[in-house]
Short mmCIF file of C-alpha atoms and ligand atoms in Angstrom, two decimals:
data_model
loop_
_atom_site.label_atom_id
_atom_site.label_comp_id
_atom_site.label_asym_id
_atom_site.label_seq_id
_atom_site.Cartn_x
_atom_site.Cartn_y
_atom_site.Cartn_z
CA UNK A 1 54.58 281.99 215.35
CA UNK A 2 55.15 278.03 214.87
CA UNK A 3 56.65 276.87 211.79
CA UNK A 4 53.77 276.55 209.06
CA UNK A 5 52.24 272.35 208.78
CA UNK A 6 52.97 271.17 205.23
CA UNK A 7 50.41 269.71 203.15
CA UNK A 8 50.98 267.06 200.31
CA UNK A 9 47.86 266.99 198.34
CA UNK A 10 48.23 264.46 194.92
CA UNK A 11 45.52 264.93 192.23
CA UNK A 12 44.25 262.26 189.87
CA UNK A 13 41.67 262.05 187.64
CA UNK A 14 39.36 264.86 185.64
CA UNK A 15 40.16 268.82 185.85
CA UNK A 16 37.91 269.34 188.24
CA UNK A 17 39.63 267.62 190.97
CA UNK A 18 42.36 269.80 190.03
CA UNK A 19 40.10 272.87 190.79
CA UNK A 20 39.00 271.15 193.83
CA UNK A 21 42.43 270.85 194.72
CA UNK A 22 43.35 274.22 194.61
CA UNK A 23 40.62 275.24 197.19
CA UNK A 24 41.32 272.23 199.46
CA UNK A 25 44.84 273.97 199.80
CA UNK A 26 43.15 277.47 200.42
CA UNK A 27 40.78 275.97 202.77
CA UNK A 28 43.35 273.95 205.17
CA UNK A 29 45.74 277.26 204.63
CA UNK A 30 43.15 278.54 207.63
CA UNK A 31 44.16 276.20 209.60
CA UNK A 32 48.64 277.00 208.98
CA UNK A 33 49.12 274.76 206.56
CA UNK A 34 51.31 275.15 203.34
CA UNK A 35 51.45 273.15 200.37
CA UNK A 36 54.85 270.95 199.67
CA UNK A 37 55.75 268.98 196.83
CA UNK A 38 56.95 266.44 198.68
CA UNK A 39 55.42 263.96 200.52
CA UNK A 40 58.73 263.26 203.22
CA UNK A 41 58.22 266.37 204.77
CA UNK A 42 54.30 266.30 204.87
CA UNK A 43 52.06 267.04 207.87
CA UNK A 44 49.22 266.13 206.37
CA UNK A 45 48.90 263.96 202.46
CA UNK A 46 45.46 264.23 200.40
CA UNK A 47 44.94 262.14 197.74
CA UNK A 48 42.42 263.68 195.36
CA UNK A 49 41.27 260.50 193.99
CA UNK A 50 39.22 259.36 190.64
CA UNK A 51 36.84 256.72 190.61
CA UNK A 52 36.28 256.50 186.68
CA UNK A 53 38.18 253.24 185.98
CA UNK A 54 38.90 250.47 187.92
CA UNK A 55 42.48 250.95 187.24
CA UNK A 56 41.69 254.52 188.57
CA UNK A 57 40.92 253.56 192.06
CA UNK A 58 43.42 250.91 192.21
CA UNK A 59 46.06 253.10 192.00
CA UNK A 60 44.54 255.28 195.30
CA UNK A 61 45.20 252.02 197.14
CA UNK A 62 48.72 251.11 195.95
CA UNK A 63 49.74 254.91 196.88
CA UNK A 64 48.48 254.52 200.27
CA UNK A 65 50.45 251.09 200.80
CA UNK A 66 53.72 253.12 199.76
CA UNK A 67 52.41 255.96 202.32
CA UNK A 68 52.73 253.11 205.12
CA UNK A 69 56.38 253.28 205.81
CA UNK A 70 56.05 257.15 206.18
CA UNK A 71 53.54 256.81 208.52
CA UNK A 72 55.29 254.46 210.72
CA UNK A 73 58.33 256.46 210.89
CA UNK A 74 56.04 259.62 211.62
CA UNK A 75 53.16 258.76 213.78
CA UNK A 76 51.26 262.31 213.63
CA UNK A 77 51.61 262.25 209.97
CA UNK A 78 47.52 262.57 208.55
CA UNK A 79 46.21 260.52 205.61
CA UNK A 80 43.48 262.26 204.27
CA UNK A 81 41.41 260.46 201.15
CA UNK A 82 39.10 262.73 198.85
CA UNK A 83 37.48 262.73 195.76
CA UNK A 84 35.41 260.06 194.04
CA UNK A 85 36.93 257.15 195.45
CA UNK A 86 35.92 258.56 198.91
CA UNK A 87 32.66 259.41 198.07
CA UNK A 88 32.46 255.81 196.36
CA UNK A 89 34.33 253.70 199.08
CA UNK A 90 33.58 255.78 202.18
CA UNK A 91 34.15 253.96 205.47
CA UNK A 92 35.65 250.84 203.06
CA UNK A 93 38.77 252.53 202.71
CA UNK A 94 39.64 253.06 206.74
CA UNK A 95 38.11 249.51 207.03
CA UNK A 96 40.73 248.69 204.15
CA UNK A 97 43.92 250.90 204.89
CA UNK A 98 43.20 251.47 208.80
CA UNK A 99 46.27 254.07 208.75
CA UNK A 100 43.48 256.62 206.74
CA UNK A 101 42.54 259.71 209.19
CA UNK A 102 40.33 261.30 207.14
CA UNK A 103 37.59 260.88 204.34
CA UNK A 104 35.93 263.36 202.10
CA UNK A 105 33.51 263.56 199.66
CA UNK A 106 33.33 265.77 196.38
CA UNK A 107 30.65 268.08 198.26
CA UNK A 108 32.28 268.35 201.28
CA UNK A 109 35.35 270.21 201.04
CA UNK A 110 34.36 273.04 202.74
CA UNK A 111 33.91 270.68 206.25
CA UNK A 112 37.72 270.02 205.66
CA UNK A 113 38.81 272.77 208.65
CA UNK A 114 36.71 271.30 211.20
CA UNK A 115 37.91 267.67 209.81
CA UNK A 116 41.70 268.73 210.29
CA UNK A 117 40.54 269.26 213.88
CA UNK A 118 38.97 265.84 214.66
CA UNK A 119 42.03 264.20 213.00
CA UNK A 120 44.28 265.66 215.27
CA UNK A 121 42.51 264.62 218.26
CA UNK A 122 43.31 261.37 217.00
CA UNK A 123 40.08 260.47 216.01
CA UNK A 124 39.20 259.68 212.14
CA UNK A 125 37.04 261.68 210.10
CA UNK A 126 34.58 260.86 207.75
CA UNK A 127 32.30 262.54 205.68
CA UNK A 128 30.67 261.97 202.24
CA UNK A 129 27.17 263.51 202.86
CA UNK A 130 25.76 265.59 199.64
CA UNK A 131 25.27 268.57 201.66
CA UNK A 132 22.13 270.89 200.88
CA UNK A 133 24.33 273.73 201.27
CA UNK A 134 26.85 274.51 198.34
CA UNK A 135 30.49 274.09 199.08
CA UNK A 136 31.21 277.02 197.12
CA UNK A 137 29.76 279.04 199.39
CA UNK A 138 31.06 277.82 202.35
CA UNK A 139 34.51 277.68 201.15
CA UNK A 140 36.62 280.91 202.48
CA UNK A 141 37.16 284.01 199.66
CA UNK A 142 40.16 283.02 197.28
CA UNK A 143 43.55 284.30 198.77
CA UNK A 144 44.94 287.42 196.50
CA UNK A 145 48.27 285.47 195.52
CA UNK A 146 49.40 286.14 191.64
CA UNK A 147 48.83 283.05 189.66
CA UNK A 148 49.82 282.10 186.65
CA UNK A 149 47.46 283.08 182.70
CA UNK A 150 45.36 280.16 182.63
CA UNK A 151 42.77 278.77 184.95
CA UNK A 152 40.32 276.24 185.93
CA UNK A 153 36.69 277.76 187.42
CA UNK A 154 34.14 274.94 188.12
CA UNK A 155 30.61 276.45 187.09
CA UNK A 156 28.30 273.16 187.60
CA UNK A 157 29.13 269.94 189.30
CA UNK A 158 27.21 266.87 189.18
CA UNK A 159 25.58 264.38 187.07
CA UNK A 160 21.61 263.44 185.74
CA UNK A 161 22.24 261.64 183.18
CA UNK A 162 23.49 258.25 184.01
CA UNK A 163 25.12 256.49 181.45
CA UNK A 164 24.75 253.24 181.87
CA UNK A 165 28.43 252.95 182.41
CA UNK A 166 29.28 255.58 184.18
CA UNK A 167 29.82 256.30 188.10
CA UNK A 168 29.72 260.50 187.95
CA UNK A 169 26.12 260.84 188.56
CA UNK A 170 26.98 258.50 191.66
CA UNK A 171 29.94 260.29 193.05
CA UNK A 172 29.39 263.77 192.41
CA UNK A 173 26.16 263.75 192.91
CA UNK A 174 22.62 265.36 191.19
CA UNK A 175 23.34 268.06 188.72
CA UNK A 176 24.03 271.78 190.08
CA UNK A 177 24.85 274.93 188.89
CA UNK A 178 26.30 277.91 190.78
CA UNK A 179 25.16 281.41 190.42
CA UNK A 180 26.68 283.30 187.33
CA UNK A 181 27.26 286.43 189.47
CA UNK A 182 29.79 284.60 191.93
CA UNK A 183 31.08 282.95 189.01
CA UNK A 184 31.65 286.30 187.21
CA UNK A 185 33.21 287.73 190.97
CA UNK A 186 35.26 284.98 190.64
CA UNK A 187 36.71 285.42 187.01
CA UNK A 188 37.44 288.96 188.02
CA UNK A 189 39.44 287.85 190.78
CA UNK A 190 41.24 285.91 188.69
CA UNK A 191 41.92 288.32 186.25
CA UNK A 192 43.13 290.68 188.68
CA UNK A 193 45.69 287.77 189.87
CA UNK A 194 47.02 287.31 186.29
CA UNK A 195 44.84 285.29 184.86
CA UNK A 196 43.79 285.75 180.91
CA UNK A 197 42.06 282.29 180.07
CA UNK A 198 39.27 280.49 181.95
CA UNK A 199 38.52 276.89 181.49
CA UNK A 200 35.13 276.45 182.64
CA UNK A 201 34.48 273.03 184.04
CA UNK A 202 31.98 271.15 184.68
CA UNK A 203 30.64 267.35 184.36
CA UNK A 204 28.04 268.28 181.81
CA UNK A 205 29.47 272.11 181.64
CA UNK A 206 26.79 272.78 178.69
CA UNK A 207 23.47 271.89 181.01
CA UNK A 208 24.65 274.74 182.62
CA UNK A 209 21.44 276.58 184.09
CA UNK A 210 22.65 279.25 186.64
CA UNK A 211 22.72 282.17 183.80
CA UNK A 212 18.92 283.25 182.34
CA UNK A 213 20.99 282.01 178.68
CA UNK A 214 22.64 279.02 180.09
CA UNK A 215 26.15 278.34 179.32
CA UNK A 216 26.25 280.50 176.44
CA UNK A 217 24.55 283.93 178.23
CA UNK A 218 27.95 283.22 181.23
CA UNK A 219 30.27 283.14 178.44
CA UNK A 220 28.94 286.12 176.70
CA UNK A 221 29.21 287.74 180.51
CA UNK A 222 32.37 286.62 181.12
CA UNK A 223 33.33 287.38 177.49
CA UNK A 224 32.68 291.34 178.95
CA UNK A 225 35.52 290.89 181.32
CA UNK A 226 38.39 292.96 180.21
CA UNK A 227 41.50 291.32 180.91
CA UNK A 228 40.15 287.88 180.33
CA UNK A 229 40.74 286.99 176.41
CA UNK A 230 40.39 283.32 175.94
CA UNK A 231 36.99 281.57 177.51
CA UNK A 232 37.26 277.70 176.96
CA UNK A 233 34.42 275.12 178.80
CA UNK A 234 34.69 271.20 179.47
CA UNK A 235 33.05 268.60 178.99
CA UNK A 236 30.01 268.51 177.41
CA UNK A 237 26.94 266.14 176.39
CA UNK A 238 25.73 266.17 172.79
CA UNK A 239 22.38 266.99 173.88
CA UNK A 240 22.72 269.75 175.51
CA UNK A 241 24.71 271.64 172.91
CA UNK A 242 22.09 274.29 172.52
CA UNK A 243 21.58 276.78 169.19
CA UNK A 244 22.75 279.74 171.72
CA UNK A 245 25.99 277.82 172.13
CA UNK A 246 26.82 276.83 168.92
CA UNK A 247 26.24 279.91 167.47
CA UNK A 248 28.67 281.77 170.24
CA UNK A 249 31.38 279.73 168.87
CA UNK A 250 30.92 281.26 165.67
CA UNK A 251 30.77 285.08 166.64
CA UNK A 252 32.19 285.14 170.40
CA UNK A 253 35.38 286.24 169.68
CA UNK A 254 36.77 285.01 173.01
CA UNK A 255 35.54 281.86 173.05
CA UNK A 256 38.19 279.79 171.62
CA UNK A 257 37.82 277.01 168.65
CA UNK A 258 38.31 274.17 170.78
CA UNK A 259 35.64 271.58 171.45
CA UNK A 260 35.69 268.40 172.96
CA UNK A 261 32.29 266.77 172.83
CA UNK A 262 32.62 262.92 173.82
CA UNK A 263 30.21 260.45 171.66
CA UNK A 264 31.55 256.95 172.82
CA UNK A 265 30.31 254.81 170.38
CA UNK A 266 28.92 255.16 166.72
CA UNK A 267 26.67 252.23 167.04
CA UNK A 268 23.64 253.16 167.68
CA UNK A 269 22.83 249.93 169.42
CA UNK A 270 26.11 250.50 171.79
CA UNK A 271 24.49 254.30 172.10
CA UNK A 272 21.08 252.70 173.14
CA UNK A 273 22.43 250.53 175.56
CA UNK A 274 24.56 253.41 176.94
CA UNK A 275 21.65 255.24 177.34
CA UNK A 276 23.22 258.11 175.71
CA UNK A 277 19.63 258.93 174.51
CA UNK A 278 21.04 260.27 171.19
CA UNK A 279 21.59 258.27 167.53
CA UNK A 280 24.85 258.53 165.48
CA UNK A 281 22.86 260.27 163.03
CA UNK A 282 21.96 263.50 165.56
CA UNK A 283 25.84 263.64 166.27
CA UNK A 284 26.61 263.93 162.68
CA UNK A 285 23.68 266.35 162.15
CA UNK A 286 25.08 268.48 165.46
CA UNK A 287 29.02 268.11 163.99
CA UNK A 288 27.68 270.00 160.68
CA UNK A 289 25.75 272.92 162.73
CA UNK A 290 28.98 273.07 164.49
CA UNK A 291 31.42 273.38 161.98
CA UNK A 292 28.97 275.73 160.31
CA UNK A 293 29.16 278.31 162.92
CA UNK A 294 32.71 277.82 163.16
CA UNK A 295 34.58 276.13 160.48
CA UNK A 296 38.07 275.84 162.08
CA UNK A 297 36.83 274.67 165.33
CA UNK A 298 39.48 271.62 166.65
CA UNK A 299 36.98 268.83 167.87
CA UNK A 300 38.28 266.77 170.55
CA UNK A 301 36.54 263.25 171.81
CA UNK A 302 36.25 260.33 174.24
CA UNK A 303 35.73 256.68 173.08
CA UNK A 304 34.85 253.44 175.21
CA UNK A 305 35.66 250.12 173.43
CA UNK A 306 34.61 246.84 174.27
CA UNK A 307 31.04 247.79 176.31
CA UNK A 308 28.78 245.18 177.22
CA UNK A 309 27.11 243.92 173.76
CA UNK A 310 29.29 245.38 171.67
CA UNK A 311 29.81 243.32 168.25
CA UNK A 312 32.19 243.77 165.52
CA UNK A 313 30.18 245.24 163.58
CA UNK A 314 29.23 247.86 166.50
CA UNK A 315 32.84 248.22 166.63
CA UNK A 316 33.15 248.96 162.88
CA UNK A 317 30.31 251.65 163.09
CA UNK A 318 32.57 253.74 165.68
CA UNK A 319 35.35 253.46 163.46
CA UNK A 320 33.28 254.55 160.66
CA UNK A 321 32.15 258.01 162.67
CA UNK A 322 35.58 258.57 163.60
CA UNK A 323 36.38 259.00 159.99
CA UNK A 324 33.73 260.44 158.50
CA UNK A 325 33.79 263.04 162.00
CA UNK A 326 37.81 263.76 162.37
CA UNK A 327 38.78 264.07 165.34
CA UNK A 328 41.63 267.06 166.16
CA UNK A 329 42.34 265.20 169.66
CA UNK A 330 40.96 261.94 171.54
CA UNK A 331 40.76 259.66 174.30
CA UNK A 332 39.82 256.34 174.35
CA UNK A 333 39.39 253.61 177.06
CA UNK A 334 38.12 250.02 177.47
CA UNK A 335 35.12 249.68 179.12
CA UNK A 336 35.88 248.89 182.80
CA UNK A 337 32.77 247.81 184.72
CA UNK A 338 31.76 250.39 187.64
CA UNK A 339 30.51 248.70 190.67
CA UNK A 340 26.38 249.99 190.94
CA UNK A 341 26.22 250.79 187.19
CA UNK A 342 23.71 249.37 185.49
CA UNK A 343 26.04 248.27 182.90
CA UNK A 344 28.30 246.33 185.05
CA UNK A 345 25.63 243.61 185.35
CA UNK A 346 26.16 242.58 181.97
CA UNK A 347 28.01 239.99 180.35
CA UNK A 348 31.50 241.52 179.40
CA UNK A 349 33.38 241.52 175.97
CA UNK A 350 36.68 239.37 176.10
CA UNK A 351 39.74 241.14 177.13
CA UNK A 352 41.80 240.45 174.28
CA UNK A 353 38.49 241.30 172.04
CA UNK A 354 38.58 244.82 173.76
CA UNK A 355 41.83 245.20 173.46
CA UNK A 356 42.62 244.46 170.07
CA UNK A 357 39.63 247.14 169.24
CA UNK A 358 41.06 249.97 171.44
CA UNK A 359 44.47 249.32 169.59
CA UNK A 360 43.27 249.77 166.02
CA UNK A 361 40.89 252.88 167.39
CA UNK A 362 44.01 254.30 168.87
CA UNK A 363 46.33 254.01 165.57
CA UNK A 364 43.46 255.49 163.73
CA UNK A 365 42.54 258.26 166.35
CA UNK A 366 46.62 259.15 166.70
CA UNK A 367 46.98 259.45 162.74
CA UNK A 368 43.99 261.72 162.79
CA UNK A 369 45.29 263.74 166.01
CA UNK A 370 48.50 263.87 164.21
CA UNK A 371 46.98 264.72 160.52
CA UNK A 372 45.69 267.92 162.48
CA UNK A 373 48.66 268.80 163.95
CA UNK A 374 50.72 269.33 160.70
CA UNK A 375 48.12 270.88 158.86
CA UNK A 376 49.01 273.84 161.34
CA UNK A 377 52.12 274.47 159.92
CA UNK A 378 52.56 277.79 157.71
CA UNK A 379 49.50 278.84 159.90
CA UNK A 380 49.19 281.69 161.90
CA UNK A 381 48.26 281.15 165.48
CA UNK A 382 48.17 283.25 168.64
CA UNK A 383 49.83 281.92 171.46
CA UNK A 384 49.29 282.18 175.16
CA UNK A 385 52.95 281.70 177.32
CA UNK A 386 52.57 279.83 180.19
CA UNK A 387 56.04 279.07 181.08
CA UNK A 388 59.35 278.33 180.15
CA UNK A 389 61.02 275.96 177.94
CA UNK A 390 63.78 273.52 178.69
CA UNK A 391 66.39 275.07 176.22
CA UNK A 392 66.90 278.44 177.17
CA UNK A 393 65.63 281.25 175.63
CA UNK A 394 62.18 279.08 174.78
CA UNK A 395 59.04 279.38 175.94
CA UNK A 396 55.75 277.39 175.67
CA UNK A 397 52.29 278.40 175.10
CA UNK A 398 49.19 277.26 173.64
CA UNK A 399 47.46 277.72 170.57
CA UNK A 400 43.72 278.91 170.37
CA UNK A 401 43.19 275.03 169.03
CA UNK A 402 44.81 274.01 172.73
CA UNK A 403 47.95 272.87 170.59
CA UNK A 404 51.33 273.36 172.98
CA UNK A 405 53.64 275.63 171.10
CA UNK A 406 57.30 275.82 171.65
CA UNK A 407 58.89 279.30 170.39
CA UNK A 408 61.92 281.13 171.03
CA UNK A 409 60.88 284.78 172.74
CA UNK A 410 62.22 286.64 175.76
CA UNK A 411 60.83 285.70 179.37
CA UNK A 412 58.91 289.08 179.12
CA UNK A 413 56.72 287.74 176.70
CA UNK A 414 55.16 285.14 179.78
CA UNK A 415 51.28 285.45 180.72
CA UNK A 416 51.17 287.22 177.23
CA UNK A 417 49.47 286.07 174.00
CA UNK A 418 51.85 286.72 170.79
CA UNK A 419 50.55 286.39 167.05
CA UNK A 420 53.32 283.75 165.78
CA UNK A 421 53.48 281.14 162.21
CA UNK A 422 53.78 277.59 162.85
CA UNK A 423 56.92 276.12 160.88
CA UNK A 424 57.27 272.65 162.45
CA UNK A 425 55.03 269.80 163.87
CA UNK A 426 56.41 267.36 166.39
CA UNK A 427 55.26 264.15 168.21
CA UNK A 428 52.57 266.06 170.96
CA UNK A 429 53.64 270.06 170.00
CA UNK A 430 54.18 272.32 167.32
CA UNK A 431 56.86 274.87 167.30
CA UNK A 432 56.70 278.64 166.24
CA UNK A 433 58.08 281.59 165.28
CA UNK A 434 56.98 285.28 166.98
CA UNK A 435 55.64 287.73 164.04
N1 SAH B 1 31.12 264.05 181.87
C1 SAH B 1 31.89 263.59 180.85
C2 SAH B 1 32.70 262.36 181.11
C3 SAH B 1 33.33 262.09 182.37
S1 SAH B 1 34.26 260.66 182.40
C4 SAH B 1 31.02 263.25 179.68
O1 SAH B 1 29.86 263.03 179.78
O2 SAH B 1 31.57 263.16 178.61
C5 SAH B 1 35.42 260.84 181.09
C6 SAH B 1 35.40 259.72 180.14
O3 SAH B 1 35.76 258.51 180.75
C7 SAH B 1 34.05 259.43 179.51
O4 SAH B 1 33.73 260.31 178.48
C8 SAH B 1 34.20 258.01 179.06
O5 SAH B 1 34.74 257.95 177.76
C9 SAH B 1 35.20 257.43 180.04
N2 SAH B 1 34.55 256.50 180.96
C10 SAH B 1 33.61 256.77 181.88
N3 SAH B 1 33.22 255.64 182.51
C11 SAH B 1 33.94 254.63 181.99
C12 SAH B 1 33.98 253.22 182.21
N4 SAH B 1 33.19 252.62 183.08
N5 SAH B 1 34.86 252.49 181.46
C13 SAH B 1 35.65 253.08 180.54
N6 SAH B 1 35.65 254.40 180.29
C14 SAH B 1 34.80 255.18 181.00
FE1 SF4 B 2 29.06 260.07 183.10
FE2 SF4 B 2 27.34 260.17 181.12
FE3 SF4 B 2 27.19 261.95 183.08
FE4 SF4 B 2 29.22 262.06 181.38
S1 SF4 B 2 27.04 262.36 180.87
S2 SF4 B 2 29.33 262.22 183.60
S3 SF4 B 2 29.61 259.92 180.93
S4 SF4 B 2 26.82 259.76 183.25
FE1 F3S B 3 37.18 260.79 188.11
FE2 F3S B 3 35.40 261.83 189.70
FE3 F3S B 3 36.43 263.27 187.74
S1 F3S B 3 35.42 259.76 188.97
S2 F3S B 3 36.86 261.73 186.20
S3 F3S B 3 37.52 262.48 189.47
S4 F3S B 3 34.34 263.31 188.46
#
C-alpha cells in the first residue's frame, strides 16, 4: 500500500468548526489521508475559517499568502478553504488567491471526497450550496479510535434570528436540528471511545427542536447514558431559554453549572437596534429564574461595544448590567461591520470611542472573571483530567464551573473525575488538591 497523503487542516473561529473539523479529517481519511501537524509535510492544507470579525477573515488571507512559498516549492500540494469565509467569499477567494484548489461551505462537508477527486485532476472545486440533504447524514460512521474525556457533538446548526450585526444566519445557513436518536447513537459512541463529557453545540443550541422536549428532553436522554457524567450545551439566545431548561439546571444532576448566555448590550435602545427582540429588563428577570433553579450556576457572556448608535449613556447602561448581573467569564468585541448586515449600513462609532469603551468593559469584566475565580478557593470541586501538566507529576482538569484546575495526582487518574479542594487561584486557573 502507498504511503498515507497528509492532511493539515487549521481551525479558527467558534467550537463548531472544531467539530466540523474533526469529521472533515474522518471524511478525507476515505480517501488515505492522515492528519499532520505540520503544514511542510502536507498533501493537502484546510483552513477552517471564521467569518465573525473582519479581523477574522483577514487573517484566512494572510495564512494563505504565507502558504504561497509552499506551494511553489510543491506544485501538487492542495489548498483547500472551508468554513464561513468560504461560504461568505465563495469564488472571491480563488479569484483573490488563484493558488486555492478547493472551496467549501459549512453544509457541504460531506461532498469533500468527491472534491479531493476534482482537485487532483487539477481542476478547482467549489461548492457552497445549502444542500437539502443533511451533512450529517451523509458524512461516513465515526471511526472507533479512543479519544480523549471531553467532546464536542453539534446538535443544531444554523441561524433565524438575524441580529442586525451578525453574519451566522448568512453563513451557516436557516436554523436546523438533527434527530435526537442519531444524536443519542452518537454520544454512545463516544462514550464507548472514552468520552465522559459532551459539549453540545450549536449556534442557538437552546432552539433546539429535534427532541419532543427540545433541548432540555436530549439532555435528560443523554443524561440516561451511563458512562457520560457531565452534559454541557453552547451558545444560547435569551429567548429561547425555556422553563424546561432552566429548571434541568436545577435538578439534572449531569448537567453542569455552567452557562454562557450572551446579552450584548444593556441598552435597550442598542438591544432594539440589534434586533435582539428582548429588553434589559427580561434578561434580568431570566438571570433571577436562573439562579433560582440553580444558585451556583457560573454565568458566562459576550459583549459588542461601539455598535452603530451607541451613546455614552448606552454604553453606561451595559456597564450597569454587567454589575448588577456578574459575570463568572466573558468576551467582549468591538463592533466590526459584516458586509450584507443590516447594521453595516449605518454610520459607525469612532474607533478610539469604541475602543476606549471595550477597555474599561474589559478591566471591569476581568475583575469580575477574576472575583469568581478566588471565591473558589477552600471549595470543593470535582475535576475532570484531561491531560498532563508541564511539571511532572501534575495534571489538569476542569471544574464543573469550566474552571482549569492544576493538581498533583498520578497519570492513572486521566479521563477520570476526582472530588478535590481548591487552595490557590492564579491568573486563568486554579490549583487543587485530590481528597
Ligand atoms: N450564536 C451566538 C453567537 C455567535 S458569534 C449567539 O447568538 O450568541 C459570537 C459572538 O461574536 C457574538 O455573541 C457577538 O458578541 C460577537 N459578534 C458577532 N458579530 C459581531 C460583529 N459584527 N462585531 C463584533 N462582534 C460580533
Ligand atoms: Fe448571530 Fe444573533 Fe444568530 Fe447569535 S442569535 S448567531 S448573534 S444572528
Ligand atoms: Fe465564525 Fe462561522 Fe463560527 S463565522 S463564529 S466560524 S459560525
Amino acid at each position: 500500500m502507498s504511503d498515507p497523503k497528509k492532511l493539515y487542516i487549521k481551525t479558527y473561529g467558534c467550537q463548531m468548526n472544531v467539530y466540523d473539523s474533526e469529521r472533515m479529517v474522518e471524511a478525507l481519511g476515505g480517501q488515505g489521508y492522515v492528519e499532520t501537524k505540520s503544514p511542510d509535510e502536507a498533501d493537502m492544507i484546510l483552513l477552517n475559517t471564521c467569518h465573525i470579525r473582519e479581523k477574522a477573515a483577514e487573517k484566512v488571507y494572510s495564512e494563505l499568502g504565507r502558504f504561497k512559498g509552499l506551494k511553489a516549492e510543491k506544485p501538487d500540494l492542495k489548498i483547500g478553504v472551508a468554513g464561513c469565509v468560504a461560504q461568505a467569499e465563495g469564488a472571491e477567494i480563488i479569484k483573490r488567491q488563484p493558488m486555492v484548489d478547493l472551496v467549501v461551505g459549512p453544509q457541504s462537508y460531506h461532498r469533500l471526497p468527491q472534491m479531493e477527486e476534482v482537485v487532483q485532476t487539477g481542476a478547482k472545486a467549489l461548492d457552497t450550496d445549502f444542500p437539502e440533504e443533511d451533512k450529517f447524514e451523509h458524512l461516513k460512521a465515526r471511526p472507533k479510535a479512543k479519544r480523549g474525556p471531553t467532546a464536542f457533538l453539534t446538535v443544531q446548526e444554523g441561524c433565524d434570528k438575524f441580529c442586525a450585526f451578525c453574519v451566522v444566519p448568512y453563513t451557516r445557513g436557516a436554523e436546523v436540528s438533527r434527530p435526537s436518536d442519531r444524536i443519542l447513537a452518537e454520544a454512545q459512541d463516544l462514550v464507548e471511545r472514552g468520552v465522559r463529557e459532551i459539549t453540545l453545540l450549536g449556534q442557538n443550541v437552546n432552539a433546539y427542536h429535534g427532541h419532543d422536549g427540545g433541548l432540555a428532553g436530549l439532555i435528560w436522554a443523554l443524561a440516561e447514558i451511563d458512562g457520560l457524567d457531565r452534559i454541557r450545551f453552547t451558545t444560547s439566545h435569551p429567548n429561547d431559554m425555556d422553563d424546561a431548561l432552566i429548571e434541568a439546571h436545577g435538578t439534572c444532576e449531569k448537567l453542569m453549572p455552567y452557562l454562557h448566555l450572551p446579552v450584548q448590550s444593556g441598552s435597550d435602545a442598542i438591544l432594539k437596534a440589534m434586533n435582539r427582540k428582548h429588553t434589559r429588563d427580561d434578561y434580568f428577570r431570566l438571570m433571577d429564574k436562573i439562579k433560582g433553579a440553580r444558585p451556583d450556576l457560573l454565568l458566562s457572556g459576550d459583549f459588542i461595544v461601539g455598535f452603530p448608535g451607541e451613546t455614552d449613556a448606552d454604553f453606561e447602561d451595559t456597564l450597569d448590567l454587567v454589575r448588577q448581573v456578574g459575570y463568572g467569564q466573558a468576551y467582549s468585541f468591538k463592533y466590526s461591520a459584516r458586509p450584507g448586515t443590516p447594521a453595516a449600513e449605518r454610520a459607525t462609532v469612532e474607533a478610539h470611542v469604541a475602543d476606549a469603551r471595550l477597555q474599561e468593559l474589559q478591566a471591569l469584566l476581568t475583575q469580575q472573571q477574576r472575583a469568581t475565580q478566588d471565591s473558589m478557593v477552600g471549595r470543593q470541586v470535582k475535576i475532570l483530567f484531561e491531560k498532563t501538566g508541564r511539571d511532572p507529576g501534575q495534571l489538569i482538569g476542569k471544574s464543573e464551573y469550566l474552571h482549569a484546575v492544576y493538581a498533583n495526582a498520578d497519570p492513572a487518574n486521566l479521563g477520570q473525575i476526582k472530588s478535590a479542594r481548591i487552595v490557590r487561584s492564579m491568573t486563568n486557573s486554579l490549583e487543587a488538591v485530590l481528597d
